[in-house]
């Protein structure tokens, strides 16, 4: 992450999360029920490494510009508030959540002092207008950044999407 952060001129945002798909853990013989405890340990270790540039006495930070901001990917539960209080932001997924659930979690994030909230996985499919309407609605709810993915991508359609959401 440090190398990409440096190469990008300090623009990398590192999003990390405990994982949400049981089949991914099953395929890798991972402990799906224990993922939150493991994630808490690992994100704490990551923060410590980014703070002092070392792990187990080994210097891992040859760069002076520092580490990228760490944002927490979470849907519900205490990790939304932890993203606000202990990290540089929150990444929500619209893929498995309805807008009401996302709005409630965004309210909790802001109430806990959270600054930057990104909503990802907004699918734009055959019904482009419906997908764009959802992206606009999520932006109106207060998400700072919206990330869409287009299942019917063409360069012309990408220009249309950009025009509809940015211009």
C-alpha positions as semicolon CSV with decimal commas, in nm:
position;residue;x (nm);y (nm);z (nm)
1;X;0,000;0,000;0,000
2;X;0,288;0,240;0,077
3;X;0,435;0,195;-0,271
4;X;0,105;0,260;-0,447
5;X;0,042;0,555;-0,215
6;X;0,377;0,703;-0,315
7;X;0,335;0,630;-0,686
8;X;-0,010;0,793;-0,684
9;X;0,118;1,111;-0,525
10;X;-0,055;1,033;-0,196
11;X;-0,399;0,964;-0,349
12;X;-0,447;0,602;-0,239
13;X;-0,730;0,529;0,001
14;X;-0,694;0,185;0,157
15;X;-1,030;0,022;0,220
16;X;-1,031;-0,282;0,448
17;X;-1,310;-0,494;0,589
18;X;-1,380;-0,825;0,759
19;X;-1,545;-0,983;0,454
20;X;-1,908;-1,059;0,400
21;X;-1,938;-1,362;0,175
22;X;-1,930;-1,699;0,345
23;X;-1,847;-1,884;0,026
24;X;-1,524;-1,683;-0,009
25;X;-1,414;-1,800;0,334
26;X;-1,525;-2,157;0,258
27;X;-1,318;-2,162;-0,063
28;X;-1,008;-2,056;0,130
29;X;-1,084;-2,277;0,433
30;X;-1,127;-1,961;0,641
31;X;-1,315;-1,900;0,964
32;X;-1,623;-1,703;0,854
33;X;-1,785;-1,681;1,201
34;X;-1,454;-1,562;1,354
35;X;-1,383;-1,298;1,091
36;X;-1,475;-0,996;1,303
37;X;-1,240;-1,084;1,588
38;X;-0,960;-1,159;1,344
39;X;-1,029;-0,837;1,156
40;X;-1,016;-0,633;1,479
41;X;-0,672;-0,777;1,554
42;X;-0,545;-0,726;1,199
43;X;-0,672;-0,372;1,155
44;X;-0,510;-0,285;1,489
45;X;-0,181;-0,430;1,367
46;X;-0,213;-0,239;1,041
47;X;-0,271;0,088;1,227
48;X;0,037;0,024;1,440
49;X;0,250;-0,052;1,134
50;X;0,127;0,262;0,960
51;X;0,190;0,468;1,273
52;X;0,553;0,370;1,327
53;X;0,650;0,205;0,998
54;X;0,766;-0,118;1,156
55;X;0,644;-0,470;1,225
56;X;0,827;-0,707;1,456
57;X;1,123;-0,471;1,460
58;X;1,151;-0,456;1,079
59;X;1,132;-0,114;0,914
60;X;0,868;-0,133;0,642
61;X;0,838;0,237;0,567
62;X;1,120;0,368;0,349
63;X;0,904;0,658;0,234
64;X;0,872;0,992;0,407
65;X;0,519;1,082;0,292
66;X;0,347;0,849;0,533
67;X;0,082;0,588;0,499
68;X;-0,247;0,605;0,311
69;X;-0,570;0,676;0,496
70;X;-0,749;0,362;0,608
71;X;-1,124;0,343;0,561
72;X;-1,335;0,062;0,702
73;X;-1,571;-0,134;0,482
74;X;-1,873;-0,238;0,686
75;X;-2,246;-0,269;0,644
76;X;-2,388;-0,263;0,991
77;X;-2,300;-0,304;1,354
78;X;-2,024;-0,141;1,558
79;X;-1,775;-0,118;1,271
80;X;-1,965;0,177;1,125
81;X;-1,902;0,378;1,443
82;X;-1,544;0,248;1,469
83;X;-1,483;0,374;1,116
84;X;-1,588;0,719;1,238
85;X;-1,390;0,722;1,560
86;X;-1,078;0,518;1,485
87;X;-1,020;0,548;1,110
88;X;-1,030;0,796;0,826
89;X;-1,371;0,701;0,695
90;X;-1,632;0,443;0,606
91;X;-1,707;0,246;0,290
92;X;-2,062;0,116;0,258
93;X;-2,186;-0,132;0,001
94;X;-2,510;-0,072;-0,185
95;X;-2,485;-0,421;-0,328
96;X;-2,659;-0,598;-0,041
97;X;-2,829;-0,308;0,135
98;X;-3,135;-0,102;0,064
99;X;-3,124;0,276;0,081
100;X;-3,308;0,293;0,415
101;X;-3,046;0,068;0,579
102;X;-2,765;0,274;0,426
103;X;-2,926;0,600;0,541
104;X;-2,952;0,470;0,897
105;X;-2,590;0,357;0,902
106;X;-2,478;0,688;0,750
107;X;-2,662;0,872;1,028
108;X;-2,482;0,663;1,291
109;X;-2,149;0,727;1,117
110;X;-2,205;1,105;1,113
111;X;-2,334;1,106;1,473
112;X;-2,012;0,934;1,582
113;X;-1,810;1,212;1,417
114;X;-1,737;1,041;1,086
115;X;-1,613;1,263;0,808
116;X;-1,583;1,082;0,476
117;X;-1,834;0,819;0,366
118;X;-1,815;0,633;0,036
119;X;-2,097;0,422;-0,105
120;X;-1,983;0,151;-0,350
121;X;-2,132;-0,129;-0,555
122;X;-2,411;0,071;-0,713
123;X;-2,492;-0,146;-1,011
124;X;-2,586;0,010;-1,341
125;X;-2,737;-0,256;-1,562
126;X;-2,984;-0,268;-1,846
127;X;-3,208;-0,010;-1,676
128;X;-2,955;0,272;-1,668
129;X;-3,205;0,533;-1,552
130;X;-3,296;0,332;-1,240
131;X;-2,930;0,282;-1,150
132;X;-2,850;0,650;-1,200
133;X;-3,151;0,748;-0,990
134;X;-3,027;0,527;-0,707
135;X;-2,677;0,675;-0,730
136;X;-2,821;1,028;-0,715
137;X;-3,042;0,934;-0,420
138;X;-2,748;0,794;-0,224
139;X;-2,552;1,113;-0,292
140;X;-2,850;1,317;-0,170
141;X;-2,855;1,109;0,150
142;X;-2,509;1,250;0,223
143;X;-2,249;1,008;0,094
144;X;-1,937;1,202;-0,002
145;X;-1,842;0,972;-0,288
146;X;-2,044;0,730;-0,498
147;X;-1,886;0,436;-0,683
148;X;-2,088;0,273;-0,960
149;X;-2,014;-0,027;-1,175
150;X;-2,169;-0,078;-1,512
151;X;-2,255;-0,429;-1,624
152;X;-2,317;-0,309;-1,981
153;X;-2,002;-0,099;-2,020
154;X;-1,911;0,079;-2,341
155;X;-1,706;0,396;-2,378
156;X;-2,012;0,582;-2,503
157;X;-2,218;0,468;-2,206
158;X;-1,938;0,563;-1,966
159;X;-1,948;0,916;-2,107
160;X;-2,328;0,921;-2,060
161;X;-2,294;0,803;-1,699
162;X;-2,027;1,062;-1,627
163;X;-2,237;1,336;-1,777
164;X;-2,543;1,227;-1,576
165;X;-2,361;1,208;-1,242
166;X;-2,079;1,461;-1,260
167;X;-2,138;1,728;-1,518
